[in-house]
C-alpha cells in the first residue's frame, strides 16, 4: 500500500510524520528525497520552487518503482499535488504520475495560509507571501480532488496538526488495504 500525503511547503507534513505513520506499519518516504537520490548530482533548486516539474516527476516514478520492488512494504509518500515553478507559475501534478507510482489513497493537509507563512518565515528566515501560499494551497487541494476523481482513489482532506484526523485517515487506508488482501 502506498498512501500519498500532499500539501504546500510549511503545512506540517514532515512534523506530522514524526511517529504517527509508524503506528500503522507505514514507512515514511519523501518525494524530494527520492528525486534527489535519482539524480546524478544534487539539486540546485530552491527550497520551495522547482525548475523542471515534469522531469522531477519522471525521477519520482522511477525511484518509487525501484523502492517498492527492492523493499516491498507499506509506505506514506510525503510530496505535493501542485508545485510552484521557478518562473512563479503553479503546475499541478498529473493523475498519470499518481497512477504510475501505484498510489492507493490520498491525504491532503491544509491550514490557514497566514499560519503556513509564519512557519515558513521561521524555518527559512525569509518572508513568504500569504496570497501566494493561498493560491498554491488552493491548487494543491484542487489537484488532489482531480486525482481522486480521475483515478477513483479515496481522498482525505485533513487540517494540519489534527493528529486524531490524520491517524483516522491512516487507519482507514490501512484497514482497507488489509481487507483487500
C-alpha positions as a Markdown table, in Angstrom:
| # | Residue | x | y | z |
|---|---|---|---|---|
| 1 | Unk | 0.0 | 0.0 | 0.0 |
| 2 | Unk | 1.3 | 3.4 | -0.9 |
| 3 | Unk | -0.5 | 6.4 | 0.6 |
| 4 | Unk | 0.3 | 9.9 | -0.8 |
| 5 | Unk | 0.4 | 12.8 | 1.7 |
| 6 | Unk | 0.4 | 16.2 | 0.0 |
| 7 | Unk | 0.2 | 19.8 | 0.9 |
| 8 | Unk | 2.1 | 23.1 | 0.5 |
| 9 | Unk | 5.6 | 23.6 | 1.8 |
| 10 | Unk | 5.3 | 24.5 | 5.5 |
| 11 | Unk | 1.8 | 23.0 | 6.1 |
| 12 | Unk | 3.3 | 20.5 | 8.5 |
| 13 | Unk | 3.7 | 17.2 | 6.6 |
| 14 | Unk | 7.1 | 16.4 | 8.0 |
| 15 | Unk | 6.2 | 17.4 | 11.5 |
| 16 | Unk | 3.0 | 15.2 | 11.4 |
| 17 | Unk | 5.0 | 12.3 | 10.1 |
| 18 | Unk | 7.2 | 12.0 | 13.2 |
| 19 | Unk | 6.0 | 8.9 | 14.9 |
| 20 | Unk | 2.4 | 8.6 | 13.7 |
| 21 | Unk | 2.7 | 6.6 | 10.5 |
| 22 | Unk | 4.9 | 4.0 | 12.2 |
| 23 | Unk | 2.0 | 3.1 | 14.4 |
| 24 | Unk | 0.3 | 1.8 | 11.3 |
| 25 | Unk | 3.3 | -0.1 | 9.9 |
| 26 | Unk | 4.0 | 2.7 | 7.3 |
| 27 | Unk | 7.5 | 3.7 | 6.3 |
| 28 | Unk | 7.6 | 7.5 | 5.6 |
| 29 | Unk | 9.4 | 8.5 | 2.4 |
| 30 | Unk | 9.9 | 12.0 | 0.9 |
| 31 | Unk | 9.2 | 12.6 | -2.7 |
| 32 | Unk | 12.0 | 15.2 | -2.8 |
| 33 | Unk | 14.5 | 12.7 | -1.2 |
| 34 | Unk | 13.6 | 10.1 | -3.9 |
| 35 | Unk | 14.0 | 12.6 | -6.7 |
| 36 | Unk | 17.4 | 13.7 | -5.2 |
| 37 | Unk | 18.5 | 10.1 | -5.0 |
| 38 | Unk | 17.5 | 9.5 | -8.6 |
| 39 | Unk | 19.6 | 12.5 | -9.9 |
| 40 | Unk | 23.2 | 12.1 | -10.8 |
| 41 | Unk | 24.0 | 15.2 | -8.9 |
| 42 | Unk | 22.4 | 17.2 | -6.0 |
| 43 | Unk | 19.7 | 19.7 | -6.8 |
| 44 | Unk | 20.4 | 23.4 | -7.0 |
| 45 | Unk | 16.7 | 24.2 | -6.9 |
| 46 | Unk | 15.4 | 26.5 | -4.2 |
| 47 | Unk | 13.6 | 25.0 | -1.2 |
| 48 | Unk | 10.1 | 25.9 | -2.4 |
| 49 | Unk | 10.3 | 26.2 | -6.2 |
| 50 | Unk | 11.1 | 23.7 | -8.9 |
| 51 | Unk | 13.0 | 24.1 | -12.2 |
| 52 | Unk | 11.5 | 21.1 | -14.1 |
| 53 | Unk | 8.3 | 19.7 | -12.6 |
| 54 | Unk | 7.8 | 17.1 | -15.4 |
| 55 | Unk | 11.4 | 15.8 | -15.3 |
| 56 | Unk | 11.3 | 15.6 | -11.5 |
| 57 | Unk | 8.1 | 13.5 | -11.7 |
| 58 | Unk | 9.8 | 11.1 | -14.1 |
| 59 | Unk | 12.5 | 10.7 | -11.5 |
| 60 | Unk | 9.9 | 10.2 | -8.8 |
| 61 | Unk | 8.2 | 7.5 | -10.7 |
| 62 | Unk | 11.4 | 5.6 | -11.4 |
| 63 | Unk | 12.5 | 6.0 | -7.7 |
| 64 | Unk | 9.3 | 4.8 | -6.2 |
| 65 | Unk | 9.0 | 1.9 | -8.6 |
| 66 | Unk | 12.6 | 0.9 | -7.6 |
| 67 | Unk | 11.9 | 1.3 | -3.9 |
| 68 | Unk | 8.7 | -0.8 | -3.8 |
| 69 | Unk | 10.4 | -3.5 | -5.9 |
| 70 | Unk | 13.6 | -3.6 | -3.8 |
| 71 | Unk | 11.9 | -3.1 | -0.4 |
| 72 | Unk | 8.2 | -4.1 | -0.6 |
| 73 | Unk | 6.0 | -2.7 | 2.2 |
| 74 | Unk | 3.5 | -0.1 | 3.1 |
| 75 | Unk | 4.6 | 3.5 | 2.5 |
| 76 | Unk | 3.5 | 7.0 | 3.2 |
| 77 | Unk | 4.9 | 9.2 | 0.5 |
| 78 | Unk | 5.3 | 12.9 | 1.5 |
| 79 | Unk | 5.0 | 15.2 | -1.5 |
| 80 | Unk | 2.9 | 17.7 | -3.4 |
| 81 | Unk | -0.2 | 17.7 | -5.6 |
| 82 | Unk | 1.0 | 21.0 | -7.1 |
| 83 | Unk | 4.2 | 23.0 | -7.2 |
| 84 | Unk | 5.4 | 26.5 | -8.0 |
| 85 | Unk | 7.9 | 26.6 | -10.8 |
| 86 | Unk | 11.0 | 28.9 | -10.6 |
| 87 | Unk | 9.1 | 31.1 | -13.1 |
| 88 | Unk | 6.4 | 31.6 | -10.4 |
| 89 | Unk | 3.7 | 29.5 | -12.2 |
| 90 | Unk | 1.7 | 26.9 | -10.4 |
| 91 | Unk | 1.8 | 23.4 | -12.0 |
| 92 | Unk | -0.5 | 20.6 | -10.9 |
| 93 | Unk | 0.9 | 17.1 | -10.8 |
| 94 | Unk | -1.0 | 14.9 | -13.3 |
| 95 | Unk | -3.0 | 11.9 | -12.3 |
| 96 | Unk | -0.8 | 9.8 | -14.5 |
| 97 | Unk | 2.1 | 10.3 | -12.0 |
| 98 | Unk | 0.0 | 9.0 | -9.1 |
| 99 | Unk | -1.2 | 6.1 | -11.2 |
| 100 | Unk | 2.4 | 5.2 | -12.3 |
| 101 | Unk | 3.6 | 5.1 | -8.7 |
| 102 | Unk | 0.7 | 2.9 | -7.6 |
| 103 | Unk | -0.9 | 5.2 | -5.0 |
| 104 | Unk | -3.8 | 3.6 | -3.2 |
| 105 | Unk | -5.0 | 6.6 | -1.1 |
| 106 | Unk | -4.6 | 10.3 | -0.9 |
| 107 | Unk | -4.3 | 12.7 | 2.0 |
| 108 | Unk | -4.1 | 16.5 | 1.6 |
| 109 | Unk | -3.1 | 18.7 | 4.5 |
| 110 | Unk | -4.5 | 22.2 | 4.7 |
| 111 | Unk | -4.0 | 25.1 | 7.1 |
| 112 | Unk | -4.6 | 28.9 | 7.3 |
| 113 | Unk | -2.2 | 30.5 | 4.8 |
| 114 | Unk | -1.0 | 33.0 | 7.4 |
| 115 | Unk | 0.0 | 30.2 | 9.8 |
| 116 | Unk | 1.9 | 28.5 | 7.0 |
| 117 | Unk | 3.6 | 31.7 | 6.1 |
| 118 | Unk | 4.7 | 32.2 | 9.7 |
| 119 | Unk | 6.1 | 28.7 | 9.9 |
| 120 | Unk | 8.0 | 29.2 | 6.6 |
| 121 | Unk | 9.4 | 32.5 | 7.8 |
| 122 | Unk | 10.6 | 30.9 | 11.0 |
| 123 | Unk | 12.1 | 27.9 | 9.1 |
| 124 | Unk | 13.6 | 29.7 | 6.2 |
| 125 | Unk | 14.3 | 33.1 | 7.8 |
| 126 | Unk | 12.7 | 34.9 | 4.9 |
| 127 | Unk | 9.2 | 36.4 | 4.4 |
| 128 | Unk | 6.6 | 34.5 | 2.4 |
| 129 | Unk | 3.6 | 35.9 | 0.6 |
| 130 | Unk | 0.3 | 34.8 | 2.2 |
| 131 | Unk | -1.6 | 35.3 | -1.1 |
| 132 | Unk | 0.9 | 33.1 | -3.0 |
| 133 | Unk | 0.6 | 30.4 | -0.3 |
| 134 | Unk | -3.2 | 30.6 | -0.5 |
| 135 | Unk | -3.1 | 30.3 | -4.3 |
| 136 | Unk | -0.8 | 27.3 | -4.1 |
| 137 | Unk | -2.8 | 25.6 | -1.4 |
| 138 | Unk | -6.0 | 26.0 | -3.5 |
| 139 | Unk | -4.2 | 24.4 | -6.4 |
| 140 | Unk | -2.9 | 21.6 | -4.2 |
| 141 | Unk | -6.4 | 20.8 | -3.0 |
| 142 | Unk | -8.0 | 21.2 | -6.5 |
| 143 | Unk | -5.3 | 18.8 | -7.9 |
| 144 | Unk | -5.9 | 16.3 | -5.1 |
| 145 | Unk | -9.6 | 16.3 | -5.8 |
| 146 | Unk | -9.0 | 15.9 | -9.5 |
| 147 | Unk | -6.6 | 13.0 | -9.0 |
| 148 | Unk | -9.1 | 11.4 | -6.6 |
| 149 | Unk | -11.9 | 11.7 | -9.2 |
| 150 | Unk | -9.8 | 10.6 | -12.2 |
| 151 | Unk | -8.3 | 7.5 | -10.5 |
| 152 | Unk | -11.2 | 6.7 | -8.2 |
| 153 | Unk | -9.0 | 7.0 | -5.2 |
| 154 | Unk | -10.2 | 7.9 | -1.7 |
| 155 | Unk | -9.1 | 11.4 | -0.6 |
| 156 | Unk | -9.0 | 12.7 | 3.0 |
| 157 | Unk | -8.5 | 16.4 | 3.4 |
| 158 | Unk | -7.0 | 16.9 | 6.9 |
| 159 | Unk | -6.5 | 20.1 | 8.9 |
| 160 | Unk | -2.8 | 20.4 | 9.6 |
| 161 | Unk | -1.7 | 19.3 | 13.1 |
| 162 | Unk | -5.1 | 17.5 | 13.7 |
| 163 | Unk | -3.4 | 14.3 | 14.9 |
| 164 | Unk | -6.7 | 12.5 | 15.5 |
| 165 | Unk | -8.0 | 13.1 | 12.0 |
| 166 | Unk | -4.6 | 12.1 | 10.5 |
| 167 | Unk | -4.5 | 8.9 | 12.5 |
| 168 | Unk | -8.1 | 8.1 | 11.5 |
| 169 | Unk | -7.2 | 8.7 | 7.8 |
| 170 | Unk | -4.2 | 6.4 | 8.0 |
| 171 | Unk | -6.3 | 3.8 | 9.9 |
| 172 | Unk | -9.0 | 3.9 | 7.2 |
| 173 | Unk | -6.4 | 3.3 | 4.4 |
| 174 | Unk | -4.5 | 0.6 | 6.2 |
| 175 | Unk | -7.7 | -1.2 | 7.2 |
| 176 | Unk | -8.9 | -1.1 | 3.6 |
| 177 | Unk | -5.5 | -2.4 | 2.4 |
| 178 | Unk | -5.7 | -5.3 | 4.8 |
| 179 | Unk | -9.3 | -6.1 | 3.8 |
| 180 | Unk | -8.3 | -6.2 | 0.1 |
| 181 | Unk | -5.7 | -9.0 | 0.7 |
